[in-house]
Amino acid sequence: MAYTVDTILMLIAAGEASVGIVGNAFIGLVNVMDWIKRKKIASIDLILTSLAMSRICLLCIILLDCFILVLYPDIYENGKEMRIIDFFWTLANHLSVWSATCLSAFYLFKIANFFHPLFLWIKWRIDKMILRTLLACLVLSVCFSLPVTENLNDDFRRCVKTKEKMNTTLKCKTNKAGHASVKVNLNLVMLLPFSVSLVSFSLLILSLCRHTRQMKLSATGYNDPSTAAHVGAMKAVISFLLLFVAYCLAFLIATSSYFIPETELAVIWGELIALIYPSSHSFILILANSKLRQASKRMLWNVKNILKGRKC
């Protein structure tokens, strides 16, 4: 690629990652400060903090991978050094997705109203289960990430940077099927948390419909706290689902890019699109959470006052 194209794409990647890191760091900082102040942490805050930390790691790793691809291609070609990045990328990716899934399930059990015994049993115990569930997600993420410490991506890295060489090109063609099967299996694992979030969203819709019918029969109106909670939770879950689909498509483009003529360009574009998911969803969560929303307003007000003071 031309030097100017490299520079522009790297600047875009750095901008996206910086915005996402600021948003997720804000979520983590507000919740940790509240934790220190109150000497305890709410379940929703624990999930959001875990999600924010995993996404900060994910953003940093994606940005690092993009920089290495453009600025230090020799490192990128050496699979032994890149396996560490592959491991932490997969770990942060899975942990982020599973934490978002926990958030979707938490919204469901806290807000929805169903009278099935199993649903009620979980609803009453959901706060006590959150910490153990997040620890289980961490263990699952580590288990799913261990296979990439092998040489699963070595040929892919080499093909991205040295595709024009004849002997390497022939080797790439030989190993495409194996690399593709590995990536398909890793991506299929992500269908489980995606399915859980999709089911949570569907049940929230069903619960809202039932609640709306009850409000209509009782003639109490629709602007009650339960309806607002349903709508807010549904917005957070559907935004995660849509952004996650875009992220998976971008990740598929990046990891399968040596099927495409401009391999390096395809990898970078895939990573640029992938950065949108962990960056933008954090701001959606801030707007959906009353504590975070109020904290952001206070922060913007303080920044505004500081800027006014400097002008004076």
PDB file of C-alpha atoms in Angstrom:
ATOM      1  CA  MET A   1       0.000   0.000   0.000  1.00  0.00           C
ATOM      2  CA  ALA A   2       0.993   3.585  -0.505  1.00  0.00           C
ATOM      3  CA  TYR A   3       2.542   5.384   2.444  1.00  0.00           C
ATOM      4  CA  THR A   4      -0.282   7.963   2.545  1.00  0.00           C
ATOM      5  CA  VAL A   5      -2.927   5.228   2.697  1.00  0.00           C
ATOM      6  CA  ASP A   6      -1.040   3.526   5.539  1.00  0.00           C
ATOM      7  CA  THR A   7      -0.854   6.793   7.464  1.00  0.00           C
ATOM      8  CA  ILE A   8      -4.532   7.647   7.005  1.00  0.00           C
ATOM      9  CA  LEU A   9      -5.732   4.186   8.034  1.00  0.00           C
ATOM     10  CA  MET A  10      -3.463   4.146  11.070  1.00  0.00           C
ATOM     11  CA  LEU A  11      -4.731   7.562  12.166  1.00  0.00           C
ATOM     12  CA  ILE A  12      -8.322   6.376  11.808  1.00  0.00           C
ATOM     13  CA  ALA A  13      -7.548   3.255  13.822  1.00  0.00           C
ATOM     14  CA  ALA A  14      -5.819   5.309  16.530  1.00  0.00           C
ATOM     15  CA  GLY A  15      -8.779   7.709  16.675  1.00  0.00           C
ATOM     16  CA  GLU A  16     -11.340   4.917  16.971  1.00  0.00           C
ATOM     17  CA  ALA A  17      -9.340   3.116  19.639  1.00  0.00           C
ATOM     18  CA  SER A  18      -8.743   6.328  21.626  1.00  0.00           C
ATOM     19  CA  VAL A  19     -12.456   7.164  21.680  1.00  0.00           C
ATOM     20  CA  GLY A  20     -13.319   3.633  22.782  1.00  0.00           C
ATOM     21  CA  ILE A  21     -10.650   3.575  25.487  1.00  0.00           C
ATOM     22  CA  VAL A  22     -11.891   6.905  26.887  1.00  0.00           C
ATOM     23  CA  GLY A  23     -15.502   5.682  26.956  1.00  0.00           C
ATOM     24  CA  ASN A  24     -14.716   2.346  28.572  1.00  0.00           C
ATOM     25  CA  ALA A  25     -12.236   3.907  31.009  1.00  0.00           C
ATOM     26  CA  PHE A  26     -14.962   6.344  32.060  1.00  0.00           C
ATOM     27  CA  ILE A  27     -17.331   3.439  32.808  1.00  0.00           C
ATOM     28  CA  GLY A  28     -14.691   1.621  34.831  1.00  0.00           C
ATOM     29  CA  LEU A  29     -13.544   4.726  36.708  1.00  0.00           C
ATOM     30  CA  VAL A  30     -17.051   5.809  37.726  1.00  0.00           C
ATOM     31  CA  ASN A  31     -17.956   2.333  38.976  1.00  0.00           C
ATOM     32  CA  VAL A  32     -14.661   1.824  40.840  1.00  0.00           C
ATOM     33  CA  MET A  33     -14.949   5.226  42.541  1.00  0.00           C
ATOM     34  CA  ASP A  34     -18.514   4.411  43.563  1.00  0.00           C
ATOM     35  CA  TRP A  35     -17.307   1.029  44.823  1.00  0.00           C
ATOM     36  CA  ILE A  36     -14.641   2.684  46.998  1.00  0.00           C
ATOM     37  CA  LYS A  37     -17.118   5.254  48.286  1.00  0.00           C
ATOM     38  CA  ARG A  38     -19.895   2.787  49.188  1.00  0.00           C
ATOM     39  CA  LYS A  39     -17.614  -0.124  50.199  1.00  0.00           C
ATOM     40  CA  LYS A  40     -19.670  -2.400  47.937  1.00  0.00           C
ATOM     41  CA  ILE A  41     -20.490  -2.734  44.272  1.00  0.00           C
ATOM     42  CA  ALA A  42     -23.816  -3.404  42.601  1.00  0.00           C
ATOM     43  CA  SER A  43     -24.155  -6.372  40.264  1.00  0.00           C
ATOM     44  CA  ILE A  44     -24.783  -4.211  37.215  1.00  0.00           C
ATOM     45  CA  ASP A  45     -21.698  -2.119  38.012  1.00  0.00           C
ATOM     46  CA  LEU A  46     -19.578  -5.250  38.366  1.00  0.00           C
ATOM     47  CA  ILE A  47     -20.688  -6.472  34.927  1.00  0.00           C
ATOM     48  CA  LEU A  48     -20.116  -3.082  33.319  1.00  0.00           C
ATOM     49  CA  THR A  49     -16.654  -2.787  34.891  1.00  0.00           C
ATOM     50  CA  SER A  50     -15.672  -6.238  33.676  1.00  0.00           C
ATOM     51  CA  LEU A  51     -16.996  -5.409  30.223  1.00  0.00           C
ATOM     52  CA  ALA A  52     -15.158  -2.073  30.120  1.00  0.00           C
ATOM     53  CA  MET A  53     -11.822  -3.598  31.187  1.00  0.00           C
ATOM     54  CA  SER A  54     -12.036  -6.399  28.626  1.00  0.00           C
ATOM     55  CA  ARG A  55     -12.867  -3.916  25.869  1.00  0.00           C
ATOM     56  CA  ILE A  56      -9.967  -1.634  26.762  1.00  0.00           C
ATOM     57  CA  CYS A  57      -7.662  -4.634  26.381  1.00  0.00           C
ATOM     58  CA  LEU A  58      -9.361  -5.607  23.111  1.00  0.00           C
ATOM     59  CA  LEU A  59      -9.007  -2.109  21.666  1.00  0.00           C
ATOM     60  CA  CYS A  60      -5.329  -1.893  22.618  1.00  0.00           C
ATOM     61  CA  ILE A  61      -4.564  -5.295  21.095  1.00  0.00           C
ATOM     62  CA  ILE A  62      -6.379  -4.567  17.819  1.00  0.00           C
ATOM     63  CA  LEU A  63      -4.578  -1.227  17.531  1.00  0.00           C
ATOM     64  CA  LEU A  64      -1.233  -2.869  18.334  1.00  0.00           C
ATOM     65  CA  ASP A  65      -1.822  -5.532  15.691  1.00  0.00           C
ATOM     66  CA  CYS A  66      -2.647  -2.850  13.120  1.00  0.00           C
ATOM     67  CA  PHE A  67       0.525  -0.881  13.915  1.00  0.00           C
ATOM     68  CA  ILE A  68       2.721  -3.975  13.773  1.00  0.00           C
ATOM     69  CA  LEU A  69       1.245  -4.946  10.410  1.00  0.00           C
ATOM     70  CA  VAL A  70       2.125  -1.557   8.889  1.00  0.00           C
ATOM     71  CA  LEU A  71       5.219  -0.409  10.789  1.00  0.00           C
ATOM     72  CA  TYR A  72       6.973  -3.622  11.838  1.00  0.00           C
ATOM     73  CA  PRO A  73       6.190  -6.267   9.202  1.00  0.00           C
ATOM     74  CA  ASP A  74       9.161  -8.416  10.228  1.00  0.00           C
ATOM     75  CA  ILE A  75       7.580  -8.988  13.632  1.00  0.00           C
ATOM     76  CA  TYR A  76       4.233  -9.687  11.987  1.00  0.00           C
ATOM     77  CA  GLU A  77       5.751 -12.427   9.827  1.00  0.00           C
ATOM     78  CA  ASN A  78       7.255 -14.207  12.827  1.00  0.00           C
ATOM     79  CA  GLY A  79       4.507 -16.375  14.293  1.00  0.00           C
ATOM     80  CA  LYS A  80       6.375 -17.090  17.522  1.00  0.00           C
ATOM     81  CA  GLU A  81       6.219 -13.460  18.680  1.00  0.00           C
ATOM     82  CA  MET A  82       2.683 -12.938  17.412  1.00  0.00           C
ATOM     83  CA  ARG A  83       1.189 -15.898  19.259  1.00  0.00           C
ATOM     84  CA  ILE A  84       1.149 -13.836  22.460  1.00  0.00           C
ATOM     85  CA  ILE A  85      -0.916 -11.140  20.738  1.00  0.00           C
ATOM     86  CA  ASP A  86      -3.178 -13.798  19.217  1.00  0.00           C
ATOM     87  CA  PHE A  87      -3.783 -15.308  22.660  1.00  0.00           C
ATOM     88  CA  PHE A  88      -4.635 -12.024  24.384  1.00  0.00           C
ATOM     89  CA  TRP A  89      -6.732 -10.863  21.422  1.00  0.00           C
ATOM     90  CA  THR A  90      -8.809 -14.054  21.597  1.00  0.00           C
ATOM     91  CA  LEU A  91      -9.008 -13.852  25.394  1.00  0.00           C
ATOM     92  CA  ALA A  92     -10.131 -10.202  25.426  1.00  0.00           C
ATOM     93  CA  ASN A  93     -12.534 -10.860  22.572  1.00  0.00           C
ATOM     94  CA  HIS A  94     -14.260 -13.794  24.285  1.00  0.00           C
ATOM     95  CA  LEU A  95     -14.293 -12.099  27.686  1.00  0.00           C
ATOM     96  CA  SER A  96     -15.858  -8.988  26.161  1.00  0.00           C
ATOM     97  CA  VAL A  97     -18.567 -10.969  24.393  1.00  0.00           C
ATOM     98  CA  TRP A  98     -19.355 -13.137  27.411  1.00  0.00           C
ATOM     99  CA  SER A  99     -19.508 -10.077  29.698  1.00  0.00           C
ATOM    100  CA  ALA A 100     -21.948  -8.404  27.286  1.00  0.00           C
ATOM    101  CA  THR A 101     -23.988 -11.611  27.288  1.00  0.00           C
ATOM    102  CA  CYS A 102     -24.071 -11.552  31.103  1.00  0.00           C
ATOM    103  CA  LEU A 103     -25.333  -7.980  30.878  1.00  0.00           C
ATOM    104  CA  SER A 104     -28.130  -9.016  28.506  1.00  0.00           C
ATOM    105  CA  ALA A 105     -29.133 -11.898  30.774  1.00  0.00           C
ATOM    106  CA  PHE A 106     -28.990  -9.635  33.838  1.00  0.00           C
ATOM    107  CA  TYR A 107     -31.363  -7.148  32.195  1.00  0.00           C
ATOM    108  CA  LEU A 108     -33.723 -10.016  31.389  1.00  0.00           C
ATOM    109  CA  PHE A 109     -33.915 -11.452  34.892  1.00  0.00           C
ATOM    110  CA  LYS A 110     -34.038  -8.067  36.611  1.00  0.00           C
ATOM    111  CA  ILE A 111     -36.655  -6.423  34.385  1.00  0.00           C
ATOM    112  CA  ALA A 112     -38.789  -9.097  32.722  1.00  0.00           C
ATOM    113  CA  ASN A 113     -41.787 -10.588  34.498  1.00  0.00           C
ATOM    114  CA  PHE A 114     -42.395 -14.295  34.004  1.00  0.00           C
ATOM    115  CA  PHE A 115     -43.798 -16.779  36.470  1.00  0.00           C
ATOM    116  CA  HIS A 116     -41.953 -19.927  35.504  1.00  0.00           C
ATOM    117  CA  PRO A 117     -40.371 -21.495  38.634  1.00  0.00           C
ATOM    118  CA  LEU A 118     -36.874 -21.665  37.085  1.00  0.00           C
ATOM    119  CA  PHE A 119     -37.058 -18.029  35.954  1.00  0.00           C
ATOM    120  CA  LEU A 120     -38.183 -16.904  39.409  1.00  0.00           C
ATOM    121  CA  TRP A 121     -35.468 -18.982  41.091  1.00  0.00           C
ATOM    122  CA  ILE A 122     -32.764 -17.317  38.981  1.00  0.00           C
ATOM    123  CA  LYS A 123     -34.373 -13.875  39.355  1.00  0.00           C
ATOM    124  CA  TRP A 124     -34.203 -14.093  43.159  1.00  0.00           C
ATOM    125  CA  ARG A 125     -30.581 -15.271  43.141  1.00  0.00           C
ATOM    126  CA  ILE A 126     -29.176 -13.328  40.182  1.00  0.00           C
ATOM    127  CA  ASP A 127     -27.196 -10.862  42.326  1.00  0.00           C
ATOM    128  CA  LYS A 128     -25.391 -13.664  44.169  1.00  0.00           C
ATOM    129  CA  MET A 129     -24.636 -15.484  40.905  1.00  0.00           C
ATOM    130  CA  ILE A 130     -23.008 -12.597  39.013  1.00  0.00           C
ATOM    131  CA  LEU A 131     -19.482 -12.853  40.446  1.00  0.00           C
ATOM    132  CA  ARG A 132     -19.336 -16.617  39.933  1.00  0.00           C
ATOM    133  CA  THR A 133     -20.750 -16.237  36.435  1.00  0.00           C
ATOM    134  CA  LEU A 134     -18.104 -13.666  35.481  1.00  0.00           C
ATOM    135  CA  LEU A 135     -15.360 -15.921  36.862  1.00  0.00           C
ATOM    136  CA  ALA A 136     -16.785 -18.810  34.819  1.00  0.00           C
ATOM    137  CA  CYS A 137     -16.717 -16.559  31.740  1.00  0.00           C
ATOM    138  CA  LEU A 138     -13.048 -15.822  32.412  1.00  0.00           C
ATOM    139  CA  VAL A 139     -12.245 -19.537  32.657  1.00  0.00           C
ATOM    140  CA  LEU A 140     -14.163 -20.274  29.441  1.00  0.00           C
ATOM    141  CA  SER A 141     -12.375 -17.434  27.654  1.00  0.00           C
ATOM    142  CA  VAL A 142      -8.966 -18.764  28.695  1.00  0.00           C
ATOM    143  CA  CYS A 143      -9.914 -22.269  27.521  1.00  0.00           C
ATOM    144  CA  PHE A 144     -11.086 -20.970  24.141  1.00  0.00           C
ATOM    145  CA  SER A 145      -7.907 -18.889  23.790  1.00  0.00           C
ATOM    146  CA  LEU A 146      -5.375 -21.625  24.514  1.00  0.00           C
ATOM    147  CA  PRO A 147      -5.554 -23.231  21.022  1.00  0.00           C
ATOM    148  CA  VAL A 148      -4.177 -20.069  19.388  1.00  0.00           C
ATOM    149  CA  THR A 149      -0.926 -20.482  21.310  1.00  0.00           C
ATOM    150  CA  GLU A 150      -0.180 -23.212  18.779  1.00  0.00           C
ATOM    151  CA  ASN A 151       0.864 -22.330  15.252  1.00  0.00           C
ATOM    152  CA  LEU A 152      -2.711 -21.839  14.024  1.00  0.00           C
ATOM    153  CA  ASN A 153      -2.077 -18.330  12.700  1.00  0.00           C
ATOM    154  CA  ASP A 154       1.569 -18.633  11.624  1.00  0.00           C
ATOM    155  CA  ASP A 155       0.794 -19.355   7.989  1.00  0.00           C
ATOM    156  CA  PHE A 156      -1.886 -16.666   7.927  1.00  0.00           C
ATOM    157  CA  ARG A 157       0.538 -13.999   9.193  1.00  0.00           C
ATOM    158  CA  ARG A 158       3.159 -15.063   6.695  1.00  0.00           C
ATOM    159  CA  CYS A 159       0.679 -15.029   3.814  1.00  0.00           C
ATOM    160  CA  VAL A 160      -0.532 -11.523   4.666  1.00  0.00           C
ATOM    161  CA  LYS A 161       2.949 -10.003   4.405  1.00  0.00           C
ATOM    162  CA  THR A 162       4.670 -12.176   1.783  1.00  0.00           C
ATOM    163  CA  LYS A 163       1.886 -13.192  -0.526  1.00  0.00           C
ATOM    164  CA  GLU A 164       3.719 -12.015  -3.625  1.00  0.00           C
ATOM    165  CA  LYS A 165       6.439 -14.648  -3.251  1.00  0.00           C
ATOM    166  CA  MET A 166       5.767 -17.723  -5.369  1.00  0.00           C
ATOM    167  CA  ASN A 167       6.845 -20.412  -2.908  1.00  0.00           C
ATOM    168  CA  THR A 168       4.954 -18.750  -0.060  1.00  0.00           C
ATOM    169  CA  THR A 169       1.894 -18.305  -2.260  1.00  0.00           C
ATOM    170  CA  LEU A 170       1.822 -22.006  -3.022  1.00  0.00           C
ATOM    171  CA  LYS A 171       2.121 -22.785   0.690  1.00  0.00           C
ATOM    172  CA  CYS A 172      -0.712 -20.369   1.442  1.00  0.00           C
ATOM    173  CA  LYS A 173      -2.961 -22.106  -1.057  1.00  0.00           C
ATOM    174  CA  THR A 174      -2.141 -25.446   0.506  1.00  0.00           C
ATOM    175  CA  ASN A 175      -2.959 -24.280   4.047  1.00  0.00           C
ATOM    176  CA  LYS A 176      -6.090 -22.231   3.311  1.00  0.00           C
ATOM    177  CA  ALA A 177      -8.456 -25.082   4.086  1.00  0.00           C
ATOM    178  CA  GLY A 178      -6.841 -25.824   7.450  1.00  0.00           C
ATOM    179  CA  HIS A 179      -6.726 -22.173   8.481  1.00  0.00           C
ATOM    180  CA  ALA A 180     -10.334 -21.642   7.368  1.00  0.00           C
ATOM    181  CA  SER A 181     -11.572 -24.650   9.354  1.00  0.00           C
ATOM    182  CA  VAL A 182      -9.838 -23.382  12.507  1.00  0.00           C
ATOM    183  CA  LYS A 183     -11.349 -19.915  12.109  1.00  0.00           C
ATOM    184  CA  VAL A 184     -14.811 -21.367  11.437  1.00  0.00           C
ATOM    185  CA  ASN A 185     -14.612 -23.428  14.635  1.00  0.00           C
ATOM    186  CA  LEU A 186     -13.459 -20.424  16.691  1.00  0.00           C
ATOM    187  CA  ASN A 187     -16.232 -18.256  15.261  1.00  0.00           C
ATOM    188  CA  LEU A 188     -18.871 -20.943  15.841  1.00  0.00           C
ATOM    189  CA  VAL A 189     -18.065 -20.773  19.553  1.00  0.00           C
ATOM    190  CA  MET A 190     -19.250 -17.153  19.500  1.00  0.00           C
ATOM    191  CA  LEU A 191     -22.716 -18.310  18.422  1.00  0.00           C
ATOM    192  CA  LEU A 192     -23.457 -19.456  21.989  1.00  0.00           C
ATOM    193  CA  PRO A 193     -23.210 -16.040  23.713  1.00  0.00           C
ATOM    194  CA  PHE A 194     -24.846 -14.415  20.688  1.00  0.00           C
ATOM    195  CA  SER A 195     -27.767 -16.855  20.957  1.00  0.00           C
ATOM    196  CA  VAL A 196     -28.142 -16.169  24.683  1.00  0.00           C
ATOM    197  CA  SER A 197     -28.307 -12.412  24.015  1.00  0.00           C
ATOM    198  CA  LEU A 198     -30.785 -12.953  21.190  1.00  0.00           C
ATOM    199  CA  VAL A 199     -33.013 -15.067  23.436  1.00  0.00           C
ATOM    200  CA  SER A 200     -32.776 -12.415  26.167  1.00  0.00           C
ATOM    201  CA  PHE A 201     -33.848  -9.728  23.712  1.00  0.00           C
ATOM    202  CA  SER A 202     -36.773 -11.845  22.477  1.00  0.00           C
ATOM    203  CA  LEU A 203     -37.975 -12.540  26.016  1.00  0.00           C
ATOM    204  CA  LEU A 204     -37.694  -8.837  26.883  1.00  0.00           C
ATOM    205  CA  ILE A 205     -39.942  -8.043  23.920  1.00  0.00           C
ATOM    206  CA  LEU A 206     -42.426 -10.697  25.061  1.00  0.00           C
ATOM    207  CA  SER A 207     -42.355  -9.360  28.620  1.00  0.00           C
ATOM    208  CA  LEU A 208     -42.887  -5.790  27.390  1.00  0.00           C
ATOM    209  CA  CYS A 209     -45.857  -6.878  25.262  1.00  0.00           C
ATOM    210  CA  ARG A 210     -47.450  -8.622  28.230  1.00  0.00           C
ATOM    211  CA  HIS A 211     -46.778  -5.627  30.463  1.00  0.00           C
ATOM    212  CA  THR A 212     -48.245  -3.256  27.866  1.00  0.00           C
ATOM    213  CA  ARG A 213     -51.426  -5.317  27.644  1.00  0.00           C
ATOM    214  CA  GLN A 214     -51.757  -5.245  31.428  1.00  0.00           C
ATOM    215  CA  MET A 215     -51.304  -1.462  31.476  1.00  0.00           C
ATOM    216  CA  LYS A 216     -53.916  -1.114  28.763  1.00  0.00           C
ATOM    217  CA  LEU A 217     -56.413  -3.225  30.671  1.00  0.00           C
ATOM    218  CA  SER A 218     -55.800  -1.328  33.905  1.00  0.00           C
ATOM    219  CA  ALA A 219     -55.875   2.023  32.055  1.00  0.00           C
ATOM    220  CA  THR A 220     -52.846   3.273  33.948  1.00  0.00           C
ATOM    221  CA  GLY A 221     -50.956   4.453  30.871  1.00  0.00           C
ATOM    222  CA  TYR A 222     -47.663   3.415  29.365  1.00  0.00           C
ATOM    223  CA  ASN A 223     -45.205   5.849  30.964  1.00  0.00           C
ATOM    224  CA  ASP A 224     -44.511   3.725  34.024  1.00  0.00           C
ATOM    225  CA  PRO A 225     -41.025   2.807  35.321  1.00  0.00           C
ATOM    226  CA  SER A 226     -41.324  -0.824  34.234  1.00  0.00           C
ATOM    227  CA  THR A 227     -42.020   0.122  30.615  1.00  0.00           C
ATOM    228  CA  ALA A 228     -39.099   2.561  30.605  1.00  0.00           C
ATOM    229  CA  ALA A 229     -36.834  -0.136  32.072  1.00  0.00           C
ATOM    230  CA  HIS A 230     -37.930  -2.622  29.398  1.00  0.00           C
ATOM    231  CA  VAL A 231     -37.287  -0.145  26.588  1.00  0.00           C
ATOM    232  CA  GLY A 232     -33.890   0.902  27.970  1.00  0.00           C
ATOM    233  CA  ALA A 233     -32.743  -2.701  28.365  1.00  0.00           C
ATOM    234  CA  MET A 234     -33.940  -3.595  24.871  1.00  0.00           C
ATOM    235  CA  LYS A 235     -31.988  -0.689  23.376  1.00  0.00           C
ATOM    236  CA  ALA A 236     -28.800  -1.824  25.117  1.00  0.00           C
ATOM    237  CA  VAL A 237     -29.227  -5.447  24.033  1.00  0.00           C
ATOM    238  CA  ILE A 238     -30.197  -4.748  20.404  1.00  0.00           C
ATOM    239  CA  SER A 239     -27.303  -2.314  20.003  1.00  0.00           C
ATOM    240  CA  PHE A 240     -24.940  -5.040  21.241  1.00  0.00           C
ATOM    241  CA  LEU A 241     -26.424  -7.578  18.818  1.00  0.00           C
ATOM    242  CA  LEU A 242     -26.177  -5.298  15.784  1.00  0.00           C
ATOM    243  CA  LEU A 243     -22.666  -4.101  16.564  1.00  0.00           C
ATOM    244  CA  PHE A 244     -21.555  -7.640  17.350  1.00  0.00           C
ATOM    245  CA  VAL A 245     -22.764  -8.877  13.960  1.00  0.00           C
ATOM    246  CA  ALA A 246     -20.776  -6.099  12.260  1.00  0.00           C
ATOM    247  CA  TYR A 247     -17.751  -6.983  14.411  1.00  0.00           C
ATOM    248  CA  CYS A 248     -17.930 -10.667  13.484  1.00  0.00           C
ATOM    249  CA  LEU A 249     -18.175  -9.837   9.777  1.00  0.00           C
ATOM    250  CA  ALA A 250     -15.162  -7.526  10.060  1.00  0.00           C
ATOM    251  CA  PHE A 251     -13.238 -10.154  12.014  1.00  0.00           C
ATOM    252  CA  LEU A 252     -14.093 -12.722   9.333  1.00  0.00           C
ATOM    253  CA  ILE A 253     -12.773 -10.376   6.639  1.00  0.00           C
ATOM    254  CA  ALA A 254      -9.533  -9.789   8.548  1.00  0.00           C
ATOM    255  CA  THR A 255      -8.851 -13.443   9.349  1.00  0.00           C
ATOM    256  CA  SER A 256      -9.806 -14.731   5.893  1.00  0.00           C
ATOM    257  CA  SER A 257      -8.202 -11.923   3.957  1.00  0.00           C
ATOM    258  CA  TYR A 258      -5.661 -13.869   1.961  1.00  0.00           C
ATOM    259  CA  PHE A 259      -8.571 -15.028  -0.184  1.00  0.00           C
ATOM    260  CA  ILE A 260      -8.688 -11.359  -1.262  1.00  0.00           C
ATOM    261  CA  PRO A 261      -6.099  -9.849  -3.668  1.00  0.00           C
ATOM    262  CA  GLU A 262      -5.152  -6.854  -1.480  1.00  0.00           C
ATOM    263  CA  THR A 263      -4.541  -8.922   1.648  1.00  0.00           C
ATOM    264  CA  GLU A 264      -2.875  -6.341   3.898  1.00  0.00           C
ATOM    265  CA  LEU A 265      -5.445  -3.704   2.993  1.00  0.00           C
ATOM    266  CA  ALA A 266      -8.282  -6.125   3.754  1.00  0.00           C
ATOM    267  CA  VAL A 267      -6.801  -6.903   7.181  1.00  0.00           C
ATOM    268  CA  ILE A 268      -6.543  -3.234   8.135  1.00  0.00           C
ATOM    269  CA  TRP A 269     -10.038  -2.407   6.863  1.00  0.00           C
ATOM    270  CA  GLY A 270     -11.391  -5.379   8.785  1.00  0.00           C
ATOM    271  CA  GLU A 271      -9.711  -4.147  11.947  1.00  0.00           C
ATOM    272  CA  LEU A 272     -11.012  -0.610  11.402  1.00  0.00           C
ATOM    273  CA  ILE A 273     -14.577  -1.923  11.212  1.00  0.00           C
ATOM    274  CA  ALA A 274     -13.958  -4.238  14.172  1.00  0.00           C
ATOM    275  CA  LEU A 275     -12.905  -1.256  16.319  1.00  0.00           C
ATOM    276  CA  ILE A 276     -16.391   0.258  15.973  1.00  0.00           C
ATOM    277  CA  TYR A 277     -18.013  -2.416  18.165  1.00  0.00           C
ATOM    278  CA  PRO A 278     -16.024  -2.034  21.418  1.00  0.00           C
ATOM    279  CA  SER A 279     -15.730   1.740  20.928  1.00  0.00           C
ATOM    280  CA  SER A 280     -19.310   2.808  20.214  1.00  0.00           C
ATOM    281  CA  HIS A 281     -21.166   0.358  22.455  1.00  0.00           C
ATOM    282  CA  SER A 282     -19.564   1.868  25.554  1.00  0.00           C
ATOM    283  CA  PHE A 283     -21.283   5.214  24.884  1.00  0.00           C
ATOM    284  CA  ILE A 284     -24.611   3.467  24.333  1.00  0.00           C
ATOM    285  CA  LEU A 285     -24.206   1.845  27.751  1.00  0.00           C
ATOM    286  CA  ILE A 286     -23.362   5.208  29.319  1.00  0.00           C
ATOM    287  CA  LEU A 287     -26.556   6.742  27.930  1.00  0.00           C
ATOM    288  CA  ALA A 288     -28.611   3.728  29.041  1.00  0.00           C
ATOM    289  CA  ASN A 289     -27.345   3.797  32.640  1.00  0.00           C
ATOM    290  CA  SER A 290     -28.682   6.620  34.835  1.00  0.00           C
ATOM    291  CA  LYS A 291     -25.610   6.776  37.104  1.00  0.00           C
ATOM    292  CA  LEU A 292     -23.172   6.853  34.210  1.00  0.00           C
ATOM    293  CA  ARG A 293     -25.329   9.343  32.334  1.00  0.00           C
ATOM    294  CA  GLN A 294     -25.411  11.728  35.280  1.00  0.00           C
ATOM    295  CA  ALA A 295     -21.664  11.319  35.826  1.00  0.00           C
ATOM    296  CA  SER A 296     -20.997  12.134  32.166  1.00  0.00           C
ATOM    297  CA  LYS A 297     -23.156  15.256  32.421  1.00  0.00           C
ATOM    298  CA  ARG A 298     -21.228  16.408  35.484  1.00  0.00           C
ATOM    299  CA  MET A 299     -17.935  15.765  33.744  1.00  0.00           C
ATOM    300  CA  LEU A 300     -19.002  17.704  30.635  1.00  0.00           C
ATOM    301  CA  TRP A 301     -20.244  20.548  32.839  1.00  0.00           C
ATOM    302  CA  ASN A 302     -16.889  20.705  34.657  1.00  0.00           C
ATOM    303  CA  VAL A 303     -14.982  20.637  31.369  1.00  0.00           C
ATOM    304  CA  LYS A 304     -17.194  23.424  30.053  1.00  0.00           C
ATOM    305  CA  ASN A 305     -16.535  25.554  33.148  1.00  0.00           C
ATOM    306  CA  ILE A 306     -12.779  24.965  32.898  1.00  0.00           C
ATOM    307  CA  LEU A 307     -12.773  26.025  29.266  1.00  0.00           C
ATOM    308  CA  LYS A 308     -14.780  29.146  30.099  1.00  0.00           C
ATOM    309  CA  GLY A 309     -12.329  30.000  32.877  1.00  0.00           C
ATOM    310  CA  ARG A 310      -9.395  29.744  30.487  1.00  0.00           C
ATOM    311  CA  LYS A 311     -11.073  32.025  27.970  1.00  0.00           C
ATOM    312  CA  CYS A 312     -11.637  34.642  30.642  1.00  0.00           C
TER     313      CYS A 312
END
